[in-house]
Amino acid sequence: MKVIICGAGQVGYGIAERLSQEGNDVSVIDTSASLVSHITETLDVSGYVGHGAHPDVLARAGADQAEMLIAVTLYDEINMTACQVAHSLFNVPTKIARIRSQNYLRPEYSDLFSRDNLPIDVTISPEIEVGKMVLRRISFPGATDIVRFADDHIAMLAIECMEDCPVVDTPLNQLSELFPDLMATVCAIWRNGRLHVVRSQDHLQVGDLAYVICQRDHARRTLGLFGHEEQEAARIVIAGGGNIGYYVAKSIEQMQPKTRLKIIENDRERALSVSDQLQDGIVLHGSALDQNILQQADIQDADLMVTLTNNDQTNILSAAMAKRLGCKSGMALINSPSFHDLATSIGIDAHINPRAVTISRVLQHVRKGRIRAVYAVQKGKAEVIEAEALETSPLVGKPFRELELPPGLRVGAILRDKAVIRPDGETKIKAKDRVVMFAAADAVRHVEQLFRVSIQYF
């Protein structure tokens, strides 16, 4: 596939890295010569210095042959114009744009991004996507990651196996026998820096990060099975009142009105604006790195500190400082992958990677076949994929024990007529089933083939 990416920053680089690894013909455009030089020296991509919305630059990048344009520059207006030019002059079939300003995304302007107006096929709002991820983490504090699939009927949980984990050293096939009514399947483990897609005879070890696909209503019971009985936070302090911080705070007020909420914002005008828009949340003007401000926020009594500023170092240090002052748990927004291990090593309980969230949304539209959702884990070493089975799929009609699935693929759950099914050897997939599976990077192409639209379908 020929793909043009406008923007060579962290998100653009991450998307280019994934697509080039999979053998796509990728061209990257950016006004920064240093960013273009870096991306072409480290990845198998073509680079062009210039404005991503200029027709001559798009032409040099091969827009007349492109199947997809992905605009992820820092500026919404450039992203939108690039999609318009790609459509009007080069007839690029699929246009994806990152839109950060919430003004463009208000419901009353829903017709803006349509073929007759601004022809953008997919808009991605990092602030909303990251905000939703933060809210899910707050709702399930025992999980280090949680993503929902199949119209919210199925969830993927990443769960750390601690010293007191009750299911350590138990063969996975025995778990289904011990808990026959629990709709949950352990699909993979991250152990000593390596990802393993599990088999039924494997077992968990202390220190493992288990990836479990389960019925959403069974998520809390699944966490309890792994020894995680953490309660939802009743007192939350948020550092950063920007788009993400405000979205999270407003959502908490609406969904968890009993939660006591305080926000720390360094910009005085923004602090006043957020204070006016919140109903009960208390907004403090100051730096989240100021110990006095943290104490004014009663950080020593807080259950959770969530740091959502636009600075990684501030997020990491303020979360660590909050825990040192007595806060029970810390969660930090971290853009740079190089800081992830550091955050864990200094005791930050969870981190959110906005780049991974955006890349996952893009991959959903890159994948071939009836792919409904994609979520990348462990820096792209695997993906959790939701796909719809068609009548022509080789999976349909055969019991699982007769299917020759690759070793890097494990089906976690099936949604059929709004009912969740935990697959076993006798399970048969039917047409229109929604299948949620865990696939190592080298098995993703196989998934696309299994759920591709065959010519017989038409």
Short mmCIF file of C-alpha atoms in Angstrom, two decimals:
data_model
loop_
_atom_site.label_atom_id
_atom_site.label_comp_id
_atom_site.label_asym_id
_atom_site.label_seq_id
_atom_site.Cartn_x
_atom_site.Cartn_y
_atom_site.Cartn_z
CA MET A 1 0.00 0.00 0.00
CA LYS A 2 1.22 3.49 -0.84
CA VAL A 3 0.76 5.77 2.20
CA ILE A 4 1.63 9.44 2.70
CA ILE A 5 2.10 10.72 6.26
CA CYS A 6 2.05 14.47 6.87
CA GLY A 7 3.98 15.14 10.07
CA ALA A 8 7.22 13.51 11.22
CA GLY A 9 6.82 14.12 14.95
CA GLN A 10 6.40 11.38 17.53
CA VAL A 11 3.01 10.22 16.25
CA GLY A 12 4.00 10.42 12.57
CA TYR A 13 7.22 8.57 13.30
CA GLY A 14 5.38 5.83 15.18
CA ILE A 15 2.88 5.32 12.36
CA ALA A 16 5.64 5.32 9.73
CA GLU A 17 7.61 2.79 11.78
CA ARG A 18 4.70 0.36 11.96
CA LEU A 19 3.64 0.70 8.32
CA SER A 20 7.17 0.44 6.92
CA GLN A 21 7.88 -2.68 8.99
CA GLU A 22 4.88 -4.30 7.32
CA GLY A 23 6.21 -3.64 3.83
CA ASN A 24 4.11 -0.61 2.88
CA ASP A 25 5.47 2.12 0.59
CA VAL A 26 5.58 5.08 2.99
CA SER A 27 6.35 8.73 2.24
CA VAL A 28 6.67 11.27 5.06
CA ILE A 29 6.32 15.05 4.69
CA ASP A 30 7.41 17.65 7.26
CA THR A 31 8.61 21.26 7.24
CA SER A 32 11.49 20.31 9.55
CA ALA A 33 14.52 19.11 7.59
CA SER A 34 16.02 17.57 10.75
CA LEU A 35 12.89 15.47 11.45
CA VAL A 36 12.76 14.29 7.84
CA SER A 37 16.47 13.45 7.91
CA HIS A 38 16.04 11.48 11.15
CA ILE A 39 13.07 9.46 9.92
CA THR A 40 14.69 8.55 6.58
CA GLU A 41 17.95 7.55 8.28
CA THR A 42 16.25 5.24 10.78
CA LEU A 43 13.27 3.87 8.82
CA ASP A 44 12.74 2.47 5.33
CA VAL A 45 10.64 5.43 4.18
CA SER A 46 10.93 8.31 1.73
CA GLY A 47 11.10 11.82 3.17
CA TYR A 48 10.13 15.19 1.72
CA VAL A 49 10.78 18.59 3.27
CA GLY A 50 7.83 20.89 2.72
CA HIS A 51 4.32 21.88 3.69
CA GLY A 52 2.00 18.88 3.87
CA ALA A 53 -0.94 20.78 2.41
CA HIS A 54 0.90 22.18 -0.63
CA PRO A 55 -0.05 20.44 -3.90
CA ASP A 56 3.50 20.40 -5.29
CA VAL A 57 4.85 18.74 -2.15
CA LEU A 58 2.09 16.11 -2.18
CA ALA A 59 2.77 15.51 -5.86
CA ARG A 60 6.49 14.92 -5.19
CA ALA A 61 5.54 12.48 -2.43
CA GLY A 62 3.48 10.43 -4.91
CA ALA A 63 -0.06 11.47 -3.97
CA ASP A 64 -1.37 10.47 -7.41
CA GLN A 65 -0.58 6.83 -6.52
CA ALA A 66 -1.39 6.94 -2.80
CA GLU A 67 -4.15 4.80 -1.31
CA MET A 68 -4.12 6.64 2.01
CA LEU A 69 -3.09 10.00 3.44
CA ILE A 70 -2.57 10.36 7.21
CA ALA A 71 -2.27 13.97 8.40
CA VAL A 72 -0.87 14.20 11.95
CA THR A 73 0.94 17.54 12.02
CA LEU A 74 0.60 19.75 15.09
CA TYR A 75 -1.92 21.99 13.33
CA ASP A 76 -5.54 21.02 12.69
CA GLU A 77 -5.91 23.42 9.78
CA ILE A 78 -2.91 21.94 7.95
CA ASN A 79 -4.26 18.42 8.52
CA MET A 80 -7.68 19.38 7.17
CA THR A 81 -6.29 21.22 4.14
CA ALA A 82 -3.94 18.34 3.31
CA CYS A 83 -6.94 15.98 3.21
CA GLN A 84 -8.89 18.41 1.01
CA VAL A 85 -6.01 18.79 -1.46
CA ALA A 86 -5.40 15.03 -1.51
CA HIS A 87 -9.07 14.49 -2.34
CA SER A 88 -9.61 17.31 -4.85
CA LEU A 89 -6.38 17.09 -6.83
CA PHE A 90 -5.18 13.50 -6.38
CA ASN A 91 -8.33 11.51 -5.57
CA VAL A 92 -6.68 9.73 -2.63
CA PRO A 93 -9.28 7.14 -1.48
CA THR A 94 -8.77 7.32 2.32
CA LYS A 95 -7.91 10.45 4.31
CA ILE A 96 -7.23 10.41 8.06
CA ALA A 97 -6.70 13.60 10.06
CA ARG A 98 -5.73 14.27 13.66
CA ILE A 99 -8.03 17.03 14.98
CA ARG A 100 -7.15 18.42 18.38
CA SER A 101 -9.46 21.43 18.74
CA GLN A 102 -12.77 20.34 20.21
CA ASN A 103 -14.56 23.21 18.43
CA TYR A 104 -14.34 21.28 15.16
CA LEU A 105 -15.79 18.16 16.76
CA ARG A 106 -18.90 19.57 18.40
CA PRO A 107 -22.08 17.59 17.57
CA GLU A 108 -23.78 20.52 15.84
CA TYR A 109 -20.93 20.59 13.30
CA SER A 110 -21.04 16.84 12.56
CA ASP A 111 -21.50 17.45 8.81
CA LEU A 112 -18.24 19.39 8.54
CA PHE A 113 -16.12 16.32 7.76
CA SER A 114 -18.20 14.88 4.95
CA ARG A 115 -17.46 14.21 1.30
CA ASP A 116 -19.39 17.31 0.23
CA ASN A 117 -17.63 19.62 2.70
CA LEU A 118 -14.22 18.61 4.09
CA PRO A 119 -13.67 15.10 2.71
CA ILE A 120 -12.00 13.47 5.71
CA ASP A 121 -12.87 9.80 6.17
CA VAL A 122 -11.58 9.45 9.73
CA THR A 123 -10.96 12.13 12.36
CA ILE A 124 -8.88 11.25 15.40
CA SER A 125 -9.02 13.39 18.53
CA PRO A 126 -6.04 12.45 20.75
CA GLU A 127 -7.45 14.42 23.67
CA ILE A 128 -10.76 12.52 23.68
CA GLU A 129 -9.13 9.13 23.05
CA VAL A 130 -6.59 9.66 25.83
CA GLY A 131 -9.27 11.04 28.14
CA LYS A 132 -11.37 7.92 27.66
CA MET A 133 -8.33 5.76 28.38
CA VAL A 134 -7.66 7.64 31.63
CA LEU A 135 -11.28 7.21 32.71
CA ARG A 136 -11.15 3.46 32.04
CA ARG A 137 -7.98 3.15 34.12
CA ILE A 138 -9.62 5.06 36.97
CA SER A 139 -12.68 2.77 36.83
CA PHE A 140 -10.55 -0.42 36.97
CA PRO A 141 -7.57 0.48 39.21
CA GLY A 142 -6.24 -3.09 39.33
CA ALA A 143 -5.54 -3.17 35.58
CA THR A 144 -2.43 -1.63 34.04
CA ASP A 145 -4.33 -1.31 30.77
CA ILE A 146 -7.95 -1.75 29.67
CA VAL A 147 -9.59 -1.40 26.26
CA ARG A 148 -13.19 -2.14 25.25
CA PHE A 149 -14.34 -3.95 22.12
CA ALA A 150 -17.50 -5.24 20.46
CA ASP A 151 -19.82 -2.37 21.38
CA ASP A 152 -18.53 -2.41 24.96
CA HIS A 153 -19.44 -6.08 25.55
CA ILE A 154 -15.81 -7.31 25.65
CA ALA A 155 -12.71 -5.90 27.38
CA MET A 156 -8.99 -6.54 27.19
CA LEU A 157 -7.24 -6.27 30.55
CA ALA A 158 -3.51 -6.13 31.19
CA ILE A 159 -3.00 -7.46 34.74
CA GLU A 160 0.24 -7.68 36.69
CA CYS A 161 0.82 -10.93 38.59
CA MET A 162 1.98 -9.91 42.07
CA GLU A 163 3.46 -12.09 44.82
CA ASP A 164 0.00 -12.83 46.20
CA CYS A 165 -1.59 -13.65 42.83
CA PRO A 166 -3.77 -16.75 43.49
CA VAL A 167 -3.48 -18.18 39.95
CA VAL A 168 0.34 -18.20 39.72
CA ASP A 169 1.71 -21.64 38.72
CA THR A 170 -1.75 -22.90 37.74
CA PRO A 171 -1.96 -24.31 34.17
CA LEU A 172 -4.24 -22.07 32.15
CA ASN A 173 -6.46 -24.95 31.01
CA GLN A 174 -7.29 -25.62 34.67
CA LEU A 175 -8.58 -22.06 35.14
CA SER A 176 -11.52 -22.70 32.82
CA GLU A 177 -12.28 -25.89 34.77
CA LEU A 178 -12.05 -24.12 38.14
CA PHE A 179 -14.14 -21.14 36.99
CA PRO A 180 -16.45 -22.50 34.27
CA ASP A 181 -18.83 -19.53 34.35
CA LEU A 182 -16.09 -16.86 34.11
CA MET A 183 -16.00 -15.44 30.59
CA ALA A 184 -12.26 -14.70 30.51
CA THR A 185 -9.32 -16.04 28.49
CA VAL A 186 -5.63 -15.44 29.19
CA CYS A 187 -4.20 -14.79 25.72
CA ALA A 188 -0.62 -13.64 26.25
CA ILE A 189 1.99 -12.74 28.84
CA TRP A 190 4.83 -10.23 28.92
CA ARG A 191 7.71 -11.87 30.78
CA ASN A 192 11.30 -10.65 31.17
CA GLY A 193 11.02 -8.28 28.23
CA ARG A 194 9.47 -10.82 25.85
CA LEU A 195 5.92 -11.39 24.66
CA HIS A 196 4.48 -14.92 24.66
CA VAL A 197 1.13 -15.84 23.13
CA VAL A 198 0.12 -18.61 25.52
CA ARG A 199 -1.09 -22.17 25.04
CA SER A 200 -3.48 -24.04 27.31
CA GLN A 201 -0.72 -25.86 29.21
CA ASP A 202 1.23 -22.69 30.03
CA HIS A 203 1.11 -21.13 33.49
CA LEU A 204 1.64 -17.69 34.99
CA GLN A 205 4.63 -16.59 37.05
CA VAL A 206 5.14 -13.79 39.56
CA GLY A 207 6.08 -10.63 37.66
CA ASP A 208 4.18 -11.57 34.50
CA LEU A 209 1.93 -9.05 32.82
CA ALA A 210 -1.07 -11.08 31.65
CA TYR A 211 -3.26 -9.99 28.76
CA VAL A 212 -6.80 -11.23 29.37
CA ILE A 213 -9.82 -10.89 27.07
CA CYS A 214 -13.09 -11.13 28.97
CA GLN A 215 -16.74 -10.22 29.03
CA ARG A 216 -16.83 -6.63 30.22
CA ASP A 217 -19.25 -7.42 33.04
CA HIS A 218 -16.74 -10.00 34.32
CA ALA A 219 -13.79 -7.55 34.39
CA ARG A 220 -13.88 -6.91 38.15
CA ARG A 221 -14.24 -10.59 38.94
CA THR A 222 -11.30 -11.32 36.62
CA LEU A 223 -9.16 -8.76 38.42
CA GLY A 224 -10.17 -10.32 41.74
CA LEU A 225 -9.12 -13.74 40.47
CA PHE A 226 -5.62 -12.29 39.96
CA GLY A 227 -5.62 -10.85 43.47
CA HIS A 228 -6.39 -7.26 42.51
CA GLU A 229 -9.11 -5.94 44.80
CA GLU A 230 -8.22 -2.24 44.56
CA GLN A 231 -11.15 0.09 45.13
CA GLU A 232 -12.05 2.99 42.87
CA ALA A 233 -10.50 6.27 43.95
CA ALA A 234 -12.79 8.50 46.02
CA ARG A 235 -10.32 11.43 46.19
CA ILE A 236 -8.55 12.36 42.95
CA VAL A 237 -6.06 15.15 42.19
CA ILE A 238 -5.49 16.03 38.52
CA ALA A 239 -2.38 17.95 37.44
CA GLY A 240 -3.12 19.89 34.26
CA GLY A 241 -6.36 21.59 33.28
CA GLY A 242 -5.84 21.45 29.52
CA ASN A 243 -8.14 19.67 27.07
CA ILE A 244 -7.43 16.22 28.51
CA GLY A 245 -7.52 17.25 32.15
CA TYR A 246 -10.76 19.17 31.70
CA TYR A 247 -12.38 16.29 29.76
CA VAL A 248 -11.45 13.81 32.51
CA ALA A 249 -12.59 16.13 35.30
CA LYS A 250 -15.91 16.92 33.63
CA SER A 251 -16.56 13.22 32.94
CA ILE A 252 -15.79 12.27 36.54
CA GLU A 253 -18.26 14.89 37.78
CA GLN A 254 -20.94 13.43 35.50
CA MET A 255 -20.27 9.72 36.07
CA GLN A 256 -18.92 9.65 39.63
CA PRO A 257 -20.52 12.65 41.39
CA LYS A 258 -19.44 11.45 44.83
CA THR A 259 -15.73 11.61 43.89
CA ARG A 260 -13.88 14.51 45.52
CA LEU A 261 -11.91 16.18 42.74
CA LYS A 262 -9.15 18.80 42.73
CA ILE A 263 -7.27 20.18 39.70
CA ILE A 264 -3.90 21.94 39.65
CA GLU A 265 -3.34 24.26 36.68
CA ASN A 266 -0.26 26.44 36.15
CA ASP A 267 -1.87 28.97 33.79
CA ARG A 268 -4.03 31.43 35.71
CA GLU A 269 -6.50 32.20 32.90
CA ARG A 270 -6.96 28.52 32.13
CA ALA A 271 -7.44 27.77 35.84
CA LEU A 272 -10.22 30.37 36.05
CA SER A 273 -11.86 29.03 32.88
CA VAL A 274 -11.85 25.42 34.12
CA SER A 275 -13.15 26.51 37.52
CA ASP A 276 -16.09 28.26 35.88
CA GLN A 277 -16.99 25.18 33.83
CA LEU A 278 -16.81 22.61 36.62
CA GLN A 279 -19.65 22.16 39.06
CA ASP A 280 -17.93 20.88 42.21
CA GLY A 281 -14.27 20.35 41.34
CA ILE A 282 -11.81 22.66 43.10
CA VAL A 283 -9.17 24.30 40.86
CA LEU A 284 -5.86 25.44 42.34
CA HIS A 285 -3.58 27.82 40.45
CA GLY A 286 0.06 26.76 40.65
CA SER A 287 2.67 24.21 39.63
CA ALA A 288 2.15 20.51 40.28
CA LEU A 289 5.86 20.42 41.15
CA ASP A 290 5.31 22.83 44.06
CA GLN A 291 5.09 20.83 47.28
CA ASN A 292 3.01 23.58 48.92
CA ILE A 293 0.43 23.41 46.12
CA LEU A 294 0.27 19.62 46.45
CA GLN A 295 -0.31 19.96 50.18
CA GLN A 296 -3.04 22.55 49.56
CA ALA A 297 -4.68 19.89 47.36
CA ASP A 298 -4.54 17.51 50.37
CA ILE A 299 -2.38 15.13 48.38
CA GLN A 300 -1.59 13.14 51.54
CA ASP A 301 -5.25 12.08 51.70
CA ALA A 302 -5.72 11.46 47.96
CA ASP A 303 -6.34 8.01 46.53
CA LEU A 304 -5.00 8.90 43.07
CA MET A 305 -2.85 11.56 41.42
CA VAL A 306 -3.33 11.82 37.64
CA THR A 307 -0.76 14.01 35.87
CA LEU A 308 -1.99 15.26 32.48
CA THR A 309 0.15 18.29 31.63
CA ASN A 310 1.85 18.62 28.24
CA ASN A 311 5.29 18.00 29.75
CA ASP A 312 6.52 14.44 30.39
CA GLN A 313 9.06 15.45 33.04
CA THR A 314 6.45 17.41 34.98
CA ASN A 315 4.03 14.48 34.82
CA ILE A 316 6.60 11.96 36.02
CA LEU A 317 8.10 14.08 38.80
CA SER A 318 4.78 15.39 40.14
CA ALA A 319 3.30 11.86 40.25
CA ALA A 320 6.39 10.59 42.08
CA MET A 321 6.32 13.55 44.48
CA ALA A 322 2.62 12.97 45.18
CA LYS A 323 3.30 9.37 46.19
CA ARG A 324 6.19 10.44 48.42
CA LEU A 325 3.82 12.85 50.16
CA GLY A 326 1.30 10.09 50.88
CA CYS A 327 -0.92 9.74 47.81
CA LYS A 328 -1.90 6.09 47.43
CA SER A 329 -1.45 5.78 43.66
CA GLY A 330 -0.03 7.73 40.71
CA MET A 331 -0.85 7.76 36.99
CA ALA A 332 1.12 9.81 34.46
CA LEU A 333 0.63 10.84 30.84
CA ILE A 334 3.95 10.11 29.09
CA ASN A 335 4.56 10.83 25.40
CA SER A 336 8.17 9.70 25.07
CA PRO A 337 8.67 5.91 25.10
CA SER A 338 12.12 6.40 26.64
CA PHE A 339 10.48 7.52 29.89
CA HIS A 340 8.14 4.53 30.32
CA ASP A 341 10.61 2.27 32.12
CA LEU A 342 11.81 5.20 34.25
CA ALA A 343 8.27 5.89 35.42
CA THR A 344 7.82 2.29 36.52
CA SER A 345 11.19 2.17 38.26
CA ILE A 346 10.40 5.19 40.48
CA GLY A 347 7.08 3.78 41.63
CA ILE A 348 4.50 5.34 39.31
CA ASP A 349 1.69 2.81 39.20
CA ALA A 350 0.41 3.41 35.66
CA HIS A 351 1.17 5.51 32.62
CA ILE A 352 -0.80 6.51 29.55
CA ASN A 353 0.89 6.67 26.14
CA PRO A 354 -1.07 9.03 23.86
CA ARG A 355 1.03 8.10 20.86
CA ALA A 356 0.04 4.43 21.21
CA VAL A 357 -3.64 5.41 21.41
CA THR A 358 -3.45 7.44 18.17
CA ILE A 359 -1.42 4.79 16.33
CA SER A 360 -3.95 2.12 17.29
CA ARG A 361 -6.80 4.19 15.84
CA VAL A 362 -4.88 4.62 12.57
CA LEU A 363 -4.06 0.91 12.33
CA GLN A 364 -7.75 0.10 12.55
CA HIS A 365 -8.20 1.73 9.14
CA VAL A 366 -4.99 0.36 7.63
CA ARG A 367 -5.82 -3.27 8.34
CA LYS A 368 -7.45 -5.21 5.51
CA GLY A 369 -10.53 -7.41 5.95
CA ARG A 370 -13.50 -6.75 8.21
CA ILE A 371 -11.42 -5.27 11.04
CA ARG A 372 -13.60 -3.31 13.47
CA ALA A 373 -11.01 -2.22 16.06
CA VAL A 374 -7.29 -2.48 16.76
CA TYR A 375 -5.20 -1.79 19.85
CA ALA A 376 -1.40 -2.10 19.76
CA VAL A 377 0.44 -3.33 22.88
CA GLN A 378 4.08 -3.40 23.94
CA LYS A 379 5.23 -0.86 21.34
CA GLY A 380 3.66 -2.76 18.45
CA LYS A 381 4.87 -6.25 19.33
CA ALA A 382 1.23 -7.41 19.25
CA GLU A 383 -2.28 -6.20 18.55
CA VAL A 384 -5.67 -6.90 20.06
CA ILE A 385 -7.99 -7.07 17.04
CA GLU A 386 -11.76 -7.16 16.71
CA ALA A 387 -12.97 -8.56 13.38
CA GLU A 388 -16.30 -9.54 11.89
CA ALA A 389 -16.56 -13.03 10.41
CA LEU A 390 -18.03 -13.31 6.91
CA GLU A 391 -19.62 -16.38 5.35
CA THR A 392 -16.53 -16.83 3.15
CA SER A 393 -14.07 -16.77 6.08
CA PRO A 394 -12.10 -20.03 6.47
CA LEU A 395 -12.85 -19.81 10.22
CA VAL A 396 -16.61 -20.20 9.82
CA GLY A 397 -18.25 -23.55 10.49
CA LYS A 398 -15.26 -25.49 11.82
CA PRO A 399 -14.65 -26.33 15.49
CA PHE A 400 -11.60 -24.57 16.91
CA ARG A 401 -9.72 -27.81 17.42
CA GLU A 402 -9.74 -28.36 13.64
CA LEU A 403 -8.54 -24.86 12.75
CA GLU A 404 -4.88 -24.40 11.88
CA LEU A 405 -4.28 -21.08 13.58
CA PRO A 406 -0.72 -19.67 13.70
CA PRO A 407 1.10 -19.95 17.06
CA GLY A 408 1.07 -16.16 17.45
CA LEU A 409 -2.73 -15.93 17.45
CA ARG A 410 -5.21 -16.67 20.24
CA VAL A 411 -8.94 -15.98 20.14
CA GLY A 412 -10.14 -14.50 23.42
CA ALA A 413 -13.89 -14.01 23.03
CA ILE A 414 -16.75 -14.00 20.52
CA LEU A 415 -19.78 -11.72 20.49
CA ARG A 416 -22.87 -13.34 18.94
CA ASP A 417 -26.32 -11.73 19.14
CA LYS A 418 -25.12 -9.56 22.07
CA ALA A 419 -23.98 -12.65 24.01
CA VAL A 420 -20.30 -13.22 24.84
CA ILE A 421 -18.85 -16.70 24.20
CA ARG A 422 -15.59 -17.97 25.65
CA PRO A 423 -14.15 -20.22 22.92
CA ASP A 424 -13.10 -23.82 23.53
CA GLY A 425 -12.16 -26.69 21.24
CA GLU A 426 -15.75 -27.33 20.19
CA THR A 427 -16.71 -23.71 19.48
CA LYS A 428 -17.64 -22.90 15.88
CA ILE A 429 -17.53 -19.35 14.55
CA LYS A 430 -20.62 -18.24 12.63
CA ALA A 431 -21.02 -15.54 10.01
CA LYS A 432 -21.46 -12.05 11.54
CA ASP A 433 -19.75 -13.08 14.79
CA ARG A 434 -17.50 -10.41 16.26
CA VAL A 435 -14.22 -12.09 17.15
CA VAL A 436 -11.74 -10.46 19.57
CA MET A 437 -8.26 -11.95 19.44
CA PHE A 438 -4.67 -11.34 20.48
CA ALA A 439 -2.17 -11.45 17.61
CA ALA A 440 1.61 -11.17 17.73
CA ALA A 441 3.00 -8.81 15.10
CA ASP A 442 3.97 -11.64 12.73
CA ALA A 443 0.42 -13.08 12.89
CA VAL A 444 -1.44 -9.87 11.97
CA ARG A 445 -1.30 -10.56 8.23
CA HIS A 446 -2.81 -13.98 8.90
CA VAL A 447 -5.70 -12.32 10.73
CA GLU A 448 -6.31 -10.06 7.74
CA GLN A 449 -6.49 -13.11 5.48
CA LEU A 450 -8.87 -14.94 7.81
CA PHE A 451 -11.31 -12.01 7.78
CA ARG A 452 -10.81 -10.75 4.25
CA VAL A 453 -13.75 -10.07 1.90
CA SER A 454 -13.66 -12.84 -0.68
CA ILE A 455 -14.97 -12.38 -4.23
CA GLN A 456 -17.70 -14.94 -3.43
CA TYR A 457 -19.10 -12.47 -0.90
CA PHE A 458 -20.35 -10.31 -3.73
#
